[in-house]
PDB file of C-alpha atoms in Angstrom:
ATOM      1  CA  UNK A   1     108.362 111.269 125.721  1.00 37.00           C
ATOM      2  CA  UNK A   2     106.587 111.939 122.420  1.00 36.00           C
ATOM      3  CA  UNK A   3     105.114 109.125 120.959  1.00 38.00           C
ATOM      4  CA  UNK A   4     104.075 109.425 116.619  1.00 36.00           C
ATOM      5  CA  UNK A   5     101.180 107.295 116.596  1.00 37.00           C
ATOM      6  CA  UNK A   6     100.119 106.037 112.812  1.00 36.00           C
ATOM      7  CA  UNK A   7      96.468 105.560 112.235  1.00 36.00           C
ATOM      8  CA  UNK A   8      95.395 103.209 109.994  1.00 36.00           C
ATOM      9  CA  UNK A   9      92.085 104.156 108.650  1.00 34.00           C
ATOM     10  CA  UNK A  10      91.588 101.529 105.825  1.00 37.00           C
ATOM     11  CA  UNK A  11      90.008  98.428 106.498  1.00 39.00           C
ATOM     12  CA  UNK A  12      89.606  94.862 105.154  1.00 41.00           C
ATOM     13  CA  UNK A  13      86.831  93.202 104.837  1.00 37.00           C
ATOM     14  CA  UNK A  14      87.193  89.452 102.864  1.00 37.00           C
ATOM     15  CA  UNK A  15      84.502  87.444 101.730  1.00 31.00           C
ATOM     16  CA  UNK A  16      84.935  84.392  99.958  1.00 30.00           C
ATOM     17  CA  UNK A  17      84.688  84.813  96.351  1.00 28.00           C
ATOM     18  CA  UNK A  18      81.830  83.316  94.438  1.00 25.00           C
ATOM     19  CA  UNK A  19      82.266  80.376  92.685  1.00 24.00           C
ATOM     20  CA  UNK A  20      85.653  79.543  93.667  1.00 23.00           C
ATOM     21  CA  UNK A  21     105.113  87.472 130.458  1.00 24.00           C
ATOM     22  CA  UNK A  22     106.410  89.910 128.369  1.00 26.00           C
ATOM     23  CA  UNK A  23     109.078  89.453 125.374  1.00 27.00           C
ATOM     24  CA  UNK A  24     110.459  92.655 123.849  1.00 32.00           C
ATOM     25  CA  UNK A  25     112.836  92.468 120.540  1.00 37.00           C
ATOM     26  CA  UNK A  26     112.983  89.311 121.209  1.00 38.00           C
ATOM     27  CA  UNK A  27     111.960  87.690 117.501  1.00 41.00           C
ATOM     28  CA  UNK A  28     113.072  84.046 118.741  1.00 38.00           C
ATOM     29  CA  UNK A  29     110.819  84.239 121.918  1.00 44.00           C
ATOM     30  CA  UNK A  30     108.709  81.199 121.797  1.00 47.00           C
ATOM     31  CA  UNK A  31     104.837  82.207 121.235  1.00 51.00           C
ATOM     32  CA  UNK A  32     104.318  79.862 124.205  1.00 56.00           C
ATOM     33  CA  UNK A  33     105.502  82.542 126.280  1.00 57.00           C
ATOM     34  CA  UNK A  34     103.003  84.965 125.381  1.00 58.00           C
ATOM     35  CA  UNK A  35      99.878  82.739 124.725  1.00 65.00           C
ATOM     36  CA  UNK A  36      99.439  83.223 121.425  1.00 77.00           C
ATOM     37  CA  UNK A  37      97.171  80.845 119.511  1.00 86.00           C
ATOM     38  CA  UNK A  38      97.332  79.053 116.536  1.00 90.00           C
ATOM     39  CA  UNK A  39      95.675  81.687 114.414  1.00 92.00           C
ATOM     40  CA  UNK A  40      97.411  83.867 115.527  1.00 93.00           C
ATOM     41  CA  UNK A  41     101.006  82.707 115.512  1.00 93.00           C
ATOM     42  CA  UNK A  42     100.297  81.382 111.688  1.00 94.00           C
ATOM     43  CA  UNK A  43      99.170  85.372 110.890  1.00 95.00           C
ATOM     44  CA  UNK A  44     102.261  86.306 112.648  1.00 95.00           C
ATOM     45  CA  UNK A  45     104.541  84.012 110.946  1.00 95.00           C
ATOM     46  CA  UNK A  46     102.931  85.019 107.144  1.00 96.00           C
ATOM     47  CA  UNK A  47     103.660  88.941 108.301  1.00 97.00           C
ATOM     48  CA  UNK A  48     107.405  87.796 108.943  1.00 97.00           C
ATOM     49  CA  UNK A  49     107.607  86.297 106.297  1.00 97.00           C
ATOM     50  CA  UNK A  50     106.331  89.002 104.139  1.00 97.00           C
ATOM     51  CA  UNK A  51     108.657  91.473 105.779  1.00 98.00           C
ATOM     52  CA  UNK A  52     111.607  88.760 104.973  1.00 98.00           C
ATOM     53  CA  UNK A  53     110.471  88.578 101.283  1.00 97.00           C
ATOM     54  CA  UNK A  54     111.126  92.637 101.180  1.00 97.00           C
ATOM     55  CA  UNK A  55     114.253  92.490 103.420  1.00 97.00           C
ATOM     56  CA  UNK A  56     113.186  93.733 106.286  1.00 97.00           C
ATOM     57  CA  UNK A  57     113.445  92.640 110.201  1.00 97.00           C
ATOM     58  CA  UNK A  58     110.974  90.228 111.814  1.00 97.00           C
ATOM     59  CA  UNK A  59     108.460  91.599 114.190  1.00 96.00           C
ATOM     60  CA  UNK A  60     108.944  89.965 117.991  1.00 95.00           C
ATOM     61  CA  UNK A  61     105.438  89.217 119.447  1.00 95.00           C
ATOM     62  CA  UNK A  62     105.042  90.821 122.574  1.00 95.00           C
ATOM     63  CA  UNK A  63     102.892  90.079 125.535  1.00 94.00           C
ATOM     64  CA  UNK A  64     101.231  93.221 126.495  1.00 95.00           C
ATOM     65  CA  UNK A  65     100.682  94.529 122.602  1.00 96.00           C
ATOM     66  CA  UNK A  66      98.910  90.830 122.658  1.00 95.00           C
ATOM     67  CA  UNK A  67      96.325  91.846 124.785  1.00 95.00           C
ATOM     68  CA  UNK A  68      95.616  95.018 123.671  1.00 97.00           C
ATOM     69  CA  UNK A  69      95.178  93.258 119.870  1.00 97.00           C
ATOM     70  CA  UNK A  70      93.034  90.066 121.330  1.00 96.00           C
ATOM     71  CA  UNK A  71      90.814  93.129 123.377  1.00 96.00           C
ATOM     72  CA  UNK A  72      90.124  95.193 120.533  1.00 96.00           C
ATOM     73  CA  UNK A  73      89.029  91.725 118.288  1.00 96.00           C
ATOM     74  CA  UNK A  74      87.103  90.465 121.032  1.00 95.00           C
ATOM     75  CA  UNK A  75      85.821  93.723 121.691  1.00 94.00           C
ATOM     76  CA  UNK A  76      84.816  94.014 117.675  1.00 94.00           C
ATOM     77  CA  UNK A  77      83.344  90.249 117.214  1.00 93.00           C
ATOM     78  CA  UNK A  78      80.736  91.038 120.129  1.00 93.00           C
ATOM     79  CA  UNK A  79      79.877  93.983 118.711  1.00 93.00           C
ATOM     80  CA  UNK A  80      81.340  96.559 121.759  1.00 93.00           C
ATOM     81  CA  UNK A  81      82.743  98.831 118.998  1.00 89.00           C
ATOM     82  CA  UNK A  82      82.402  98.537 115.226  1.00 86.00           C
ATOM     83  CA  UNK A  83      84.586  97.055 113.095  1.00 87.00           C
ATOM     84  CA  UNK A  84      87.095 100.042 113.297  1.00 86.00           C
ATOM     85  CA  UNK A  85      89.938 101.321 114.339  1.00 92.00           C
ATOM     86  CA  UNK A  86      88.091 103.326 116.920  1.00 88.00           C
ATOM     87  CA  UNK A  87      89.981 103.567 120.360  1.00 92.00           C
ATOM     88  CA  UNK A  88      93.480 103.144 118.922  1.00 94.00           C
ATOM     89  CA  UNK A  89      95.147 105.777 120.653  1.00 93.00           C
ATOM     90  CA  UNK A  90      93.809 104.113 124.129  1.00 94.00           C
ATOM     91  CA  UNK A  91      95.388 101.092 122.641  1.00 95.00           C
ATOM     92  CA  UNK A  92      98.378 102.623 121.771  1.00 94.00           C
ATOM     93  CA  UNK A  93      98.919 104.701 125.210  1.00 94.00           C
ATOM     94  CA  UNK A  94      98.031 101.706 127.197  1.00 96.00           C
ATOM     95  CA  UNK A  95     100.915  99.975 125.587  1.00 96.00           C
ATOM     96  CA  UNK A  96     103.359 102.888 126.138  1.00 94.00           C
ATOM     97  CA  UNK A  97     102.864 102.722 129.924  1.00 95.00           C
ATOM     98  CA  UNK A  98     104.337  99.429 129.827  1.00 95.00           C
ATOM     99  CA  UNK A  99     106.533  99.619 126.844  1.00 93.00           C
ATOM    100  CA  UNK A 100     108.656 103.001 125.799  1.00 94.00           C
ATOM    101  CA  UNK A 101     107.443 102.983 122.114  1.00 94.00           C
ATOM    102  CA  UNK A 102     108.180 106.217 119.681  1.00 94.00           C
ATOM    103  CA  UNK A 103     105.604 105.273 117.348  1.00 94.00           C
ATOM    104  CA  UNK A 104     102.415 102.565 116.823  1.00 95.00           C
ATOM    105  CA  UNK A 105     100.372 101.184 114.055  1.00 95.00           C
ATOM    106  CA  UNK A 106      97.297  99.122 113.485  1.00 95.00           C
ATOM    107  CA  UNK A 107      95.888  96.752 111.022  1.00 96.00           C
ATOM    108  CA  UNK A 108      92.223  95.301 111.399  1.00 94.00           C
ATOM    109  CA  UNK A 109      90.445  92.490 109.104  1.00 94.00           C
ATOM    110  CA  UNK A 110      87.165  91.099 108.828  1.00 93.00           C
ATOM    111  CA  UNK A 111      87.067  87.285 107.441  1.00 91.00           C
ATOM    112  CA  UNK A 112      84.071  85.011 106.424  1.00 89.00           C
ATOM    113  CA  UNK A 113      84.059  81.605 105.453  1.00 87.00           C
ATOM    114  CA  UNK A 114      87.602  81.647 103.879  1.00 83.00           C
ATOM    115  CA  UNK A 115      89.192  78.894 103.608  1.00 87.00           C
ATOM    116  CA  UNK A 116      92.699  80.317 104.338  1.00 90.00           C
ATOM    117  CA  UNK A 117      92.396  83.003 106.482  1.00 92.00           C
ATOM    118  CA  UNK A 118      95.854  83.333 107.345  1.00 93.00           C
ATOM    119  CA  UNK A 119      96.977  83.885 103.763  1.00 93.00           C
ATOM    120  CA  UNK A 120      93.801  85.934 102.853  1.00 93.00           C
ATOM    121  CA  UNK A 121      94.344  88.168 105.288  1.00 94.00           C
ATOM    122  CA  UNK A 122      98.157  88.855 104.866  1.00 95.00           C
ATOM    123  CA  UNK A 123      97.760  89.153 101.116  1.00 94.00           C
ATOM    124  CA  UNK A 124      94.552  91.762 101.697  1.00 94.00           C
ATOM    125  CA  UNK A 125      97.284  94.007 103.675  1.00 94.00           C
ATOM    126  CA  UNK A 126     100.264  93.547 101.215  1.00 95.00           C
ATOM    127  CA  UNK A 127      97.342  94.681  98.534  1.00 94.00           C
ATOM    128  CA  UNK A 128      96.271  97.438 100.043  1.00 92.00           C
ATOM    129  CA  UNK A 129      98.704 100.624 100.280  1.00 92.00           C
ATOM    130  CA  UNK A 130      98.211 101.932 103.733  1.00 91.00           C
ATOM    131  CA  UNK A 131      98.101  98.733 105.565  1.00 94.00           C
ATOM    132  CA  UNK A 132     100.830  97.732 103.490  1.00 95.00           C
ATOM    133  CA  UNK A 133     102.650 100.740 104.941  1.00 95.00           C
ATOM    134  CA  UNK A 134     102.515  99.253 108.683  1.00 95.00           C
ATOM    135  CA  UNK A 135     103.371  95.655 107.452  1.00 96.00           C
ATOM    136  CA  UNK A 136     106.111  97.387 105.975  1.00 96.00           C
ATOM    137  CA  UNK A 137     106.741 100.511 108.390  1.00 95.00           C
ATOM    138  CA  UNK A 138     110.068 100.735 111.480  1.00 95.00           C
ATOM    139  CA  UNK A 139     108.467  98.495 113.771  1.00 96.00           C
ATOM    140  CA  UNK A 140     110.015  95.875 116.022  1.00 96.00           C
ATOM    141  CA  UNK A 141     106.995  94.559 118.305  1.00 97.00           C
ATOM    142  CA  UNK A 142     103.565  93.240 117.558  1.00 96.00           C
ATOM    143  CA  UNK A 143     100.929  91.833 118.801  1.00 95.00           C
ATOM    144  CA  UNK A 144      98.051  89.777 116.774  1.00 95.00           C
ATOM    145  CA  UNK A 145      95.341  89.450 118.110  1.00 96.00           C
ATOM    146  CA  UNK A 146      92.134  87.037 116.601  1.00 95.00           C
ATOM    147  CA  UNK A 147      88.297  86.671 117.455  1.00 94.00           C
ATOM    148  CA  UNK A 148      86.584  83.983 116.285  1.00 90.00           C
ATOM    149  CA  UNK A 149      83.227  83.263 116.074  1.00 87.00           C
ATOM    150  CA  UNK A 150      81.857  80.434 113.344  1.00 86.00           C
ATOM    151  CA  UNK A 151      83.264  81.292 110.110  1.00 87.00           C
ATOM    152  CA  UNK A 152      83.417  84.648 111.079  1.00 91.00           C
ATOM    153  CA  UNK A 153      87.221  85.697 112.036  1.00 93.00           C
ATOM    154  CA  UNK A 154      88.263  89.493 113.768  1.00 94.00           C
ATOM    155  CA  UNK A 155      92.267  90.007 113.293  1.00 96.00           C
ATOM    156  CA  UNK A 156      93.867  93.097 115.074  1.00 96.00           C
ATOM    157  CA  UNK A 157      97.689  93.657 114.190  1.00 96.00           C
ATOM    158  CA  UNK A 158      99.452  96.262 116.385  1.00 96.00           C
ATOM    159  CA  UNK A 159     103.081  97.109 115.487  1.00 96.00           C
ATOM    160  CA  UNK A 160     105.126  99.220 117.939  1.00 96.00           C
ATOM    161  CA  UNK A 161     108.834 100.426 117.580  1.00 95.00           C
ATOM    162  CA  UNK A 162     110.371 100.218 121.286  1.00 93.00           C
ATOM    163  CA  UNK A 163     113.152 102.553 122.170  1.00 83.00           C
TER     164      UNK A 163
END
């Protein structure tokens, strides 16, 4: 099977501002099923929601693109790779040995001391053209996966179209 993997390379990086088991297309699987947290299912929901707002399908959160998100933000908050995209076609290849996927995409963030991560994060996507591209791209699946450490947040969004 070919797989057409999309690389994001742009990241996000948001400061405050001075001064001021497995589900698979699925999208009313409970996030219970999978684990997700609270973070996480709130990113999730705002990404829906922004795909809604341009008429497009939700995203179903799946179990094993999970892990591989919540790996690569863990893996990025302790400092085991840089704040990257580095290793996404592991990522991605890892995931097709479970799932049959034709293509993959990947959207990282950095956050500090915002005080509404969720919707800071979303919005830095929608404004930015290529990660707008996989918010907006022929995906079914994802997987969000968040680090946190203090104020300090990791975000990892993986989007997969299953065959």
């Amino acid at each position: 099977m070919k797989r057409r993997a999309t690389l994001l390379l742009a990241t996000l990086f948001l400061l405050p501002a001075l001064g001021c088991e497995e589900v698979k297309g699925d999208d009313t699987a409970s996030y219970d099923d999978i684990g997700m947290t609270e973070l996480e299912q709130a990113v999730h929901d705002a990404v829906n929601d922004y795909r809604a707002s341009v008429g497009l399908a939700a995203l179903a959160p799946d179990a094993t693109i999970l892990e591989q998100a919540r790996g690569h933000s863990d893996n990025m908050m302790s400092g085991a790779v840089a704040f990257s995209h580095d290793g996404f076609e592991e990522r991605a290849d890892a995931i097709a040995e479970v799932i049959p996927i034709q293509s993959a995409g990947e959207n990282v963030a950095y956050l500090f001391g915002m005080p509404d991560p969720v919707t800071a994060a979303v919005q830095g996507w929608v404004d930015s053209e290529g990660h707008r591209a996989n918010l907006e791209g022929d995906f079914n699946l994802t997987g969000l996966g968040a680090a946190e450490v203090g104020t300090e947040i990791y975000l990892t969004q993986i989007f997969a179209l299953s065959l």
